Amino acid sequence: MARSLRALRGALRRLASETTGDPRSSPASVPKPDRQKAISTLNALARAWPELRWPADGPISRVYRGDGGEARLAVQVIARQAVELLTGPDRDHLRPCLAPNCLLFFADSHARREWCSPVCGNRARVARHYRRHHTSGVPLR
């Protein structure tokens, strides 16, 4: 299962990076599969399908079905939702986090949003403050 999750993470990073025109450079420690391999990985893992549930005495709901157990289904649902995000209207809201050393992406809720979380926003502000007040050429980490 861990191998599937790592493959999914790599594929999603690659496809999200290309979708967003990610300006960040990837660290050498982060493998970047080629686009076709990333697409194939995502498609192979997106094997969940929605089913309608409507009990006589309850509300309508959607559940997902897939091959294998619950852990495998969770990976399949994540992959399916990623396909829906990358092919749907929300794709235009996908952004890379611009905080130092962050590899995450997020769906922006505001056109000026630059960071995936308040923690990353604070990290970016601290780095900017440091650069402004320390001109000794010490590299940021």
Short mmCIF file of N, CA and C in Angstrom, two decimals:
data_model
loop_
_atom_site.label_atom_id
_atom_site.label_comp_id
_atom_site.label_asym_id
_atom_site.label_seq_id
_atom_site.Cartn_x
_atom_site.Cartn_y
_atom_site.Cartn_z
N MET A 1 0.82 -1.19 0.00
CA MET A 1 0.00 0.00 0.00
C MET A 1 0.87 1.26 0.00
N ALA A 2 1.95 1.24 0.76
CA ALA A 2 2.84 2.40 0.82
C ALA A 2 3.42 2.71 -0.56
N ARG A 3 3.72 1.67 -1.31
CA ARG A 3 4.26 1.87 -2.67
C ARG A 3 3.24 2.57 -3.56
N SER A 4 1.98 2.17 -3.44
CA SER A 4 0.92 2.81 -4.23
C SER A 4 0.76 4.28 -3.85
N LEU A 5 0.82 4.56 -2.56
CA LEU A 5 0.70 5.95 -2.11
C LEU A 5 1.87 6.81 -2.60
N ARG A 6 3.09 6.26 -2.55
CA ARG A 6 4.24 7.02 -3.04
C ARG A 6 4.15 7.26 -4.55
N ALA A 7 3.70 6.23 -5.28
CA ALA A 7 3.54 6.40 -6.73
C ALA A 7 2.47 7.44 -7.04
N LEU A 8 1.38 7.40 -6.29
CA LEU A 8 0.31 8.38 -6.48
C LEU A 8 0.81 9.79 -6.16
N ARG A 9 1.54 9.94 -5.07
CA ARG A 9 2.07 11.25 -4.69
C ARG A 9 2.99 11.80 -5.78
N GLY A 10 3.88 10.96 -6.30
CA GLY A 10 4.79 11.40 -7.36
C GLY A 10 4.04 11.81 -8.62
N ALA A 11 3.04 11.01 -8.99
CA ALA A 11 2.26 11.32 -10.19
C ALA A 11 1.49 12.62 -10.00
N LEU A 12 0.89 12.79 -8.84
CA LEU A 12 0.12 14.01 -8.59
C LEU A 12 1.01 15.25 -8.56
N ARG A 13 2.19 15.14 -7.97
CA ARG A 13 3.11 16.29 -7.97
C ARG A 13 3.50 16.66 -9.39
N ARG A 14 3.79 15.65 -10.20
CA ARG A 14 4.20 15.91 -11.59
C ARG A 14 3.08 16.58 -12.37
N LEU A 15 1.87 16.04 -12.27
CA LEU A 15 0.75 16.57 -13.05
C LEU A 15 0.29 17.93 -12.52
N ALA A 16 0.30 18.11 -11.21
CA ALA A 16 -0.07 19.41 -10.64
C ALA A 16 0.96 20.46 -11.02
N SER A 17 2.23 20.08 -11.03
CA SER A 17 3.29 21.01 -11.41
C SER A 17 3.10 21.48 -12.84
N GLU A 18 2.81 20.56 -13.73
CA GLU A 18 2.61 20.94 -15.13
C GLU A 18 1.32 21.73 -15.31
N THR A 19 0.28 21.34 -14.61
CA THR A 19 -1.01 22.03 -14.72
C THR A 19 -0.90 23.48 -14.28
N THR A 20 -0.14 23.73 -13.22
CA THR A 20 -0.06 25.08 -12.65
C THR A 20 1.08 25.91 -13.22
N GLY A 21 1.95 25.31 -14.03
CA GLY A 21 3.13 26.05 -14.48
C GLY A 21 4.02 26.39 -13.30
N ASP A 22 4.16 25.45 -12.39
CA ASP A 22 4.88 25.62 -11.13
C ASP A 22 6.25 26.27 -11.33
N PRO A 23 6.47 27.47 -10.76
CA PRO A 23 7.75 28.16 -10.93
C PRO A 23 8.86 27.65 -10.01
N ARG A 24 8.50 26.80 -9.04
CA ARG A 24 9.50 26.32 -8.08
C ARG A 24 10.38 25.29 -8.75
N SER A 25 11.63 25.23 -8.34
CA SER A 25 12.49 24.16 -8.82
C SER A 25 12.39 23.02 -7.82
N SER A 26 12.29 21.81 -8.33
CA SER A 26 12.17 20.64 -7.46
C SER A 26 13.54 20.26 -6.92
N PRO A 27 13.60 19.93 -5.64
CA PRO A 27 14.87 19.44 -5.09
C PRO A 27 15.26 18.13 -5.77
N ALA A 28 16.54 17.87 -5.85
CA ALA A 28 17.02 16.64 -6.49
C ALA A 28 16.49 15.40 -5.79
N SER A 29 16.13 15.50 -4.52
CA SER A 29 15.66 14.34 -3.77
C SER A 29 14.23 13.96 -4.11
N VAL A 30 13.53 14.80 -4.89
CA VAL A 30 12.14 14.51 -5.24
C VAL A 30 12.11 13.97 -6.66
N PRO A 31 11.84 12.66 -6.83
CA PRO A 31 11.80 12.11 -8.18
C PRO A 31 10.61 12.68 -8.95
N LYS A 32 10.82 12.92 -10.24
CA LYS A 32 9.78 13.51 -11.07
C LYS A 32 9.55 12.61 -12.28
N PRO A 33 8.49 11.78 -12.25
CA PRO A 33 8.24 10.89 -13.38
C PRO A 33 7.85 11.71 -14.62
N ASP A 34 8.05 11.11 -15.81
CA ASP A 34 7.62 11.83 -17.00
C ASP A 34 6.10 11.89 -17.04
N ARG A 35 5.58 12.77 -17.87
CA ARG A 35 4.14 13.03 -17.85
C ARG A 35 3.32 11.79 -18.18
N GLN A 36 3.72 11.05 -19.21
CA GLN A 36 2.92 9.89 -19.60
C GLN A 36 2.92 8.83 -18.50
N LYS A 37 4.06 8.64 -17.85
CA LYS A 37 4.11 7.68 -16.74
C LYS A 37 3.22 8.14 -15.59
N ALA A 38 3.22 9.44 -15.31
CA ALA A 38 2.38 9.99 -14.24
C ALA A 38 0.90 9.78 -14.57
N ILE A 39 0.52 10.01 -15.82
CA ILE A 39 -0.87 9.81 -16.24
C ILE A 39 -1.25 8.34 -16.11
N SER A 40 -0.38 7.46 -16.56
CA SER A 40 -0.66 6.02 -16.47
C SER A 40 -0.80 5.57 -15.02
N THR A 41 0.06 6.07 -14.15
CA THR A 41 -0.02 5.73 -12.73
C THR A 41 -1.34 6.19 -12.14
N LEU A 42 -1.71 7.42 -12.42
CA LEU A 42 -2.96 7.96 -11.88
C LEU A 42 -4.16 7.16 -12.40
N ASN A 43 -4.19 6.87 -13.69
CA ASN A 43 -5.30 6.11 -14.25
C ASN A 43 -5.38 4.70 -13.68
N ALA A 44 -4.23 4.08 -13.46
CA ALA A 44 -4.22 2.72 -12.91
C ALA A 44 -4.75 2.68 -11.48
N LEU A 45 -4.53 3.76 -10.74
CA LEU A 45 -4.97 3.79 -9.34
C LEU A 45 -6.38 4.33 -9.16
N ALA A 46 -6.93 5.00 -10.15
CA ALA A 46 -8.26 5.63 -10.03
C ALA A 46 -9.37 4.63 -10.37
N ARG A 47 -9.41 3.54 -9.66
CA ARG A 47 -10.35 2.46 -9.96
C ARG A 47 -11.56 2.43 -9.03
N ALA A 48 -11.88 3.52 -8.42
CA ALA A 48 -13.07 3.59 -7.55
C ALA A 48 -14.22 4.16 -8.37
N TRP A 49 -15.42 3.77 -8.02
CA TRP A 49 -16.59 4.31 -8.70
C TRP A 49 -17.65 4.65 -7.67
N PRO A 50 -18.41 5.71 -7.95
CA PRO A 50 -19.45 6.11 -7.00
C PRO A 50 -20.71 5.26 -7.18
N GLU A 51 -21.39 5.03 -6.09
CA GLU A 51 -22.69 4.36 -6.11
C GLU A 51 -23.68 5.21 -5.32
N LEU A 52 -24.89 5.22 -5.81
CA LEU A 52 -25.97 5.94 -5.15
C LEU A 52 -26.57 5.05 -4.06
N ARG A 53 -26.77 5.62 -2.89
CA ARG A 53 -27.48 4.93 -1.81
C ARG A 53 -28.70 5.76 -1.47
N TRP A 54 -29.85 5.09 -1.38
CA TRP A 54 -31.08 5.79 -1.04
C TRP A 54 -31.98 4.85 -0.26
N PRO A 55 -31.70 4.71 1.03
CA PRO A 55 -32.53 3.82 1.84
C PRO A 55 -33.95 4.38 1.98
N ALA A 56 -34.89 3.50 2.18
CA ALA A 56 -36.30 3.91 2.29
C ALA A 56 -36.52 4.90 3.43
N ASP A 57 -35.74 4.77 4.47
CA ASP A 57 -35.95 5.64 5.63
C ASP A 57 -34.80 6.64 5.86
N GLY A 58 -34.05 6.94 4.80
CA GLY A 58 -32.91 7.84 5.00
C GLY A 58 -32.65 8.71 3.79
N PRO A 59 -31.64 9.56 3.91
CA PRO A 59 -31.31 10.49 2.83
C PRO A 59 -30.50 9.82 1.72
N ILE A 60 -30.47 10.47 0.58
CA ILE A 60 -29.64 10.03 -0.54
C ILE A 60 -28.18 10.27 -0.17
N SER A 61 -27.32 9.34 -0.55
CA SER A 61 -25.89 9.53 -0.32
C SER A 61 -25.09 8.85 -1.43
N ARG A 62 -23.84 9.20 -1.49
CA ARG A 62 -22.93 8.59 -2.44
C ARG A 62 -21.86 7.86 -1.65
N VAL A 63 -21.57 6.64 -2.06
CA VAL A 63 -20.48 5.87 -1.48
C VAL A 63 -19.59 5.42 -2.64
N TYR A 64 -18.35 5.14 -2.32
CA TYR A 64 -17.43 4.66 -3.35
C TYR A 64 -17.19 3.18 -3.17
N ARG A 65 -17.07 2.50 -4.29
CA ARG A 65 -16.71 1.09 -4.34
C ARG A 65 -15.41 0.98 -5.11
N GLY A 66 -14.67 -0.09 -4.84
CA GLY A 66 -13.42 -0.30 -5.56
C GLY A 66 -12.96 -1.72 -5.38
N ASP A 67 -11.81 -2.01 -5.95
CA ASP A 67 -11.21 -3.34 -5.85
C ASP A 67 -10.36 -3.41 -4.59
N GLY A 68 -10.49 -4.46 -3.82
CA GLY A 68 -9.65 -4.64 -2.65
C GLY A 68 -10.28 -4.15 -1.37
N GLY A 69 -9.46 -4.03 -0.35
CA GLY A 69 -9.93 -3.64 0.98
C GLY A 69 -10.06 -2.14 1.14
N GLU A 70 -10.27 -1.73 2.38
CA GLU A 70 -10.51 -0.32 2.69
C GLU A 70 -9.30 0.57 2.39
N ALA A 71 -8.11 0.10 2.69
CA ALA A 71 -6.91 0.92 2.43
C ALA A 71 -6.73 1.13 0.93
N ARG A 72 -6.92 0.08 0.17
CA ARG A 72 -6.80 0.20 -1.29
C ARG A 72 -7.89 1.11 -1.84
N LEU A 73 -9.09 1.00 -1.30
CA LEU A 73 -10.19 1.86 -1.73
C LEU A 73 -9.87 3.33 -1.46
N ALA A 74 -9.25 3.61 -0.33
CA ALA A 74 -8.88 5.00 -0.01
C ALA A 74 -7.94 5.57 -1.07
N VAL A 75 -6.94 4.79 -1.48
CA VAL A 75 -6.01 5.23 -2.52
C VAL A 75 -6.76 5.43 -3.84
N GLN A 76 -7.67 4.52 -4.15
CA GLN A 76 -8.44 4.62 -5.40
C GLN A 76 -9.33 5.86 -5.41
N VAL A 77 -9.94 6.17 -4.29
CA VAL A 77 -10.81 7.35 -4.20
C VAL A 77 -9.98 8.63 -4.35
N ILE A 78 -8.82 8.68 -3.70
CA ILE A 78 -7.95 9.86 -3.83
C ILE A 78 -7.54 10.04 -5.29
N ALA A 79 -7.16 8.95 -5.94
CA ALA A 79 -6.76 9.04 -7.35
C ALA A 79 -7.92 9.48 -8.23
N ARG A 80 -9.10 8.94 -7.98
CA ARG A 80 -10.27 9.34 -8.78
C ARG A 80 -10.58 10.82 -8.57
N GLN A 81 -10.53 11.29 -7.34
CA GLN A 81 -10.81 12.70 -7.08
C GLN A 81 -9.74 13.60 -7.71
N ALA A 82 -8.52 13.11 -7.78
CA ALA A 82 -7.46 13.88 -8.45
C ALA A 82 -7.75 14.01 -9.94
N VAL A 83 -8.22 12.92 -10.55
CA VAL A 83 -8.61 12.98 -11.97
C VAL A 83 -9.72 14.01 -12.16
N GLU A 84 -10.70 13.98 -11.26
CA GLU A 84 -11.81 14.94 -11.36
C GLU A 84 -11.32 16.38 -11.18
N LEU A 85 -10.38 16.60 -10.27
CA LEU A 85 -9.84 17.94 -10.06
C LEU A 85 -9.07 18.41 -11.30
N LEU A 86 -8.19 17.55 -11.82
CA LEU A 86 -7.35 17.94 -12.95
C LEU A 86 -8.11 18.11 -14.25
N THR A 87 -9.30 17.53 -14.34
CA THR A 87 -10.08 17.63 -15.58
C THR A 87 -11.30 18.52 -15.44
N GLY A 88 -11.56 19.02 -14.26
CA GLY A 88 -12.76 19.80 -14.02
C GLY A 88 -12.50 21.30 -13.96
N PRO A 89 -13.55 22.05 -13.68
CA PRO A 89 -13.43 23.51 -13.65
C PRO A 89 -12.57 24.03 -12.50
N ASP A 90 -12.40 23.24 -11.45
CA ASP A 90 -11.57 23.68 -10.32
C ASP A 90 -10.08 23.62 -10.62
N ARG A 91 -9.71 23.03 -11.75
CA ARG A 91 -8.29 22.95 -12.13
C ARG A 91 -7.67 24.34 -12.18
N ASP A 92 -8.45 25.33 -12.59
CA ASP A 92 -7.93 26.70 -12.69
C ASP A 92 -7.64 27.31 -11.32
N HIS A 93 -8.10 26.68 -10.25
CA HIS A 93 -7.85 27.18 -8.89
C HIS A 93 -6.66 26.50 -8.23
N LEU A 94 -6.07 25.52 -8.90
CA LEU A 94 -4.93 24.79 -8.34
C LEU A 94 -3.69 25.68 -8.41
N ARG A 95 -2.96 25.77 -7.29
CA ARG A 95 -1.77 26.63 -7.20
C ARG A 95 -0.66 25.91 -6.44
N PRO A 96 0.60 26.22 -6.78
CA PRO A 96 1.71 25.72 -5.96
C PRO A 96 1.90 26.65 -4.76
N CYS A 97 2.25 26.10 -3.62
CA CYS A 97 2.56 26.92 -2.46
C CYS A 97 3.91 27.58 -2.71
N LEU A 98 3.98 28.89 -2.51
CA LEU A 98 5.21 29.64 -2.80
C LEU A 98 6.09 29.87 -1.57
N ALA A 99 5.79 29.18 -0.48
CA ALA A 99 6.63 29.30 0.72
C ALA A 99 7.94 28.56 0.50
N PRO A 100 9.02 29.02 1.15
CA PRO A 100 10.31 28.34 1.01
C PRO A 100 10.22 26.87 1.44
N ASN A 101 10.75 26.00 0.61
CA ASN A 101 10.86 24.56 0.88
C ASN A 101 9.53 23.82 0.97
N CYS A 102 8.43 24.39 0.53
CA CYS A 102 7.16 23.68 0.54
C CYS A 102 6.92 23.06 -0.83
N LEU A 103 6.50 21.81 -0.84
CA LEU A 103 6.25 21.09 -2.08
C LEU A 103 4.76 20.91 -2.36
N LEU A 104 3.91 21.53 -1.55
CA LEU A 104 2.48 21.28 -1.65
C LEU A 104 1.79 22.18 -2.68
N PHE A 105 0.59 21.74 -3.05
CA PHE A 105 -0.30 22.50 -3.92
C PHE A 105 -1.60 22.70 -3.15
N PHE A 106 -2.39 23.67 -3.56
CA PHE A 106 -3.67 23.92 -2.89
C PHE A 106 -4.65 24.47 -3.91
N ALA A 107 -5.93 24.39 -3.58
CA ALA A 107 -6.98 25.01 -4.38
C ALA A 107 -7.25 26.37 -3.77
N ASP A 108 -6.96 27.42 -4.52
CA ASP A 108 -7.07 28.76 -3.94
C ASP A 108 -8.53 29.17 -3.74
N SER A 109 -8.75 29.86 -2.66
CA SER A 109 -10.08 30.37 -2.35
C SER A 109 -10.13 31.88 -2.58
N HIS A 110 -8.98 32.45 -2.91
CA HIS A 110 -8.87 33.89 -3.15
C HIS A 110 -7.75 34.09 -4.18
N ALA A 111 -7.95 34.98 -5.10
CA ALA A 111 -7.00 35.17 -6.20
C ALA A 111 -5.60 35.54 -5.74
N ARG A 112 -5.47 36.17 -4.59
CA ARG A 112 -4.15 36.61 -4.11
C ARG A 112 -3.48 35.61 -3.17
N ARG A 113 -4.11 34.51 -2.89
CA ARG A 113 -3.54 33.53 -1.97
C ARG A 113 -2.27 32.93 -2.57
N GLU A 114 -1.21 32.83 -1.77
CA GLU A 114 0.08 32.32 -2.23
C GLU A 114 0.55 31.08 -1.49
N TRP A 115 -0.06 30.76 -0.35
CA TRP A 115 0.46 29.70 0.49
C TRP A 115 -0.62 28.67 0.80
N CYS A 116 -0.18 27.45 1.07
CA CYS A 116 -1.12 26.36 1.34
C CYS A 116 -1.69 26.42 2.76
N SER A 117 -0.98 27.09 3.67
CA SER A 117 -1.43 27.14 5.06
C SER A 117 -0.89 28.39 5.74
N PRO A 118 -1.46 28.75 6.89
CA PRO A 118 -0.91 29.88 7.64
C PRO A 118 0.55 29.66 8.06
N VAL A 119 0.92 28.42 8.32
CA VAL A 119 2.31 28.12 8.70
C VAL A 119 3.26 28.48 7.56
N CYS A 120 2.88 28.11 6.33
CA CYS A 120 3.72 28.45 5.18
C CYS A 120 3.74 29.95 4.94
N GLY A 121 2.61 30.61 5.14
CA GLY A 121 2.58 32.06 5.00
C GLY A 121 3.52 32.73 5.98
N ASN A 122 3.53 32.25 7.21
CA ASN A 122 4.43 32.80 8.22
C ASN A 122 5.88 32.52 7.84
N ARG A 123 6.16 31.32 7.37
CA ARG A 123 7.53 30.98 6.95
C ARG A 123 8.00 31.92 5.84
N ALA A 124 7.14 32.20 4.88
CA ALA A 124 7.50 33.11 3.78
C ALA A 124 7.74 34.53 4.29
N ARG A 125 6.90 34.99 5.20
CA ARG A 125 7.09 36.34 5.75
C ARG A 125 8.37 36.44 6.56
N VAL A 126 8.68 35.40 7.33
CA VAL A 126 9.93 35.39 8.11
C VAL A 126 11.13 35.41 7.17
N ALA A 127 11.08 34.62 6.11
CA ALA A 127 12.19 34.60 5.15
C ALA A 127 12.36 35.96 4.48
N ARG A 128 11.26 36.59 4.12
CA ARG A 128 11.32 37.91 3.49
C ARG A 128 11.92 38.93 4.47
N HIS A 129 11.49 38.89 5.73
CA HIS A 129 12.03 39.78 6.75
C HIS A 129 13.53 39.55 6.93
N TYR A 130 13.92 38.30 6.97
CA TYR A 130 15.34 37.97 7.14
C TYR A 130 16.16 38.53 5.99
N ARG A 131 15.68 38.33 4.75
CA ARG A 131 16.41 38.85 3.59
C ARG A 131 16.53 40.38 3.64
N ARG A 132 15.48 41.04 4.10
CA ARG A 132 15.49 42.49 4.17
C ARG A 132 16.49 43.02 5.19
N HIS A 133 16.64 42.32 6.31
CA HIS A 133 17.45 42.83 7.41
C HIS A 133 18.82 42.17 7.56
N HIS A 134 19.09 41.15 6.80
CA HIS A 134 20.39 40.47 6.87
C HIS A 134 20.94 40.37 5.46
N THR A 135 21.81 41.25 5.12
CA THR A 135 22.37 41.27 3.77
C THR A 135 23.74 40.63 3.71
N SER A 136 24.05 39.76 4.65
CA SER A 136 25.39 39.17 4.71
C SER A 136 25.58 38.06 3.69
N GLY A 137 24.54 37.70 2.95
CA GLY A 137 24.68 36.64 1.96
C GLY A 137 24.53 35.25 2.54
N VAL A 138 24.06 35.13 3.77
CA VAL A 138 23.84 33.83 4.37
C VAL A 138 22.66 33.18 3.67
N PRO A 139 22.83 31.95 3.13
CA PRO A 139 21.72 31.32 2.41
C PRO A 139 20.58 30.93 3.35
N LEU A 140 19.35 31.05 2.85
CA LEU A 140 18.18 30.63 3.62
C LEU A 140 18.01 29.14 3.52
N ARG A 141 17.46 28.54 4.55
CA ARG A 141 17.20 27.10 4.51
C ARG A 141 15.73 26.84 4.47
#
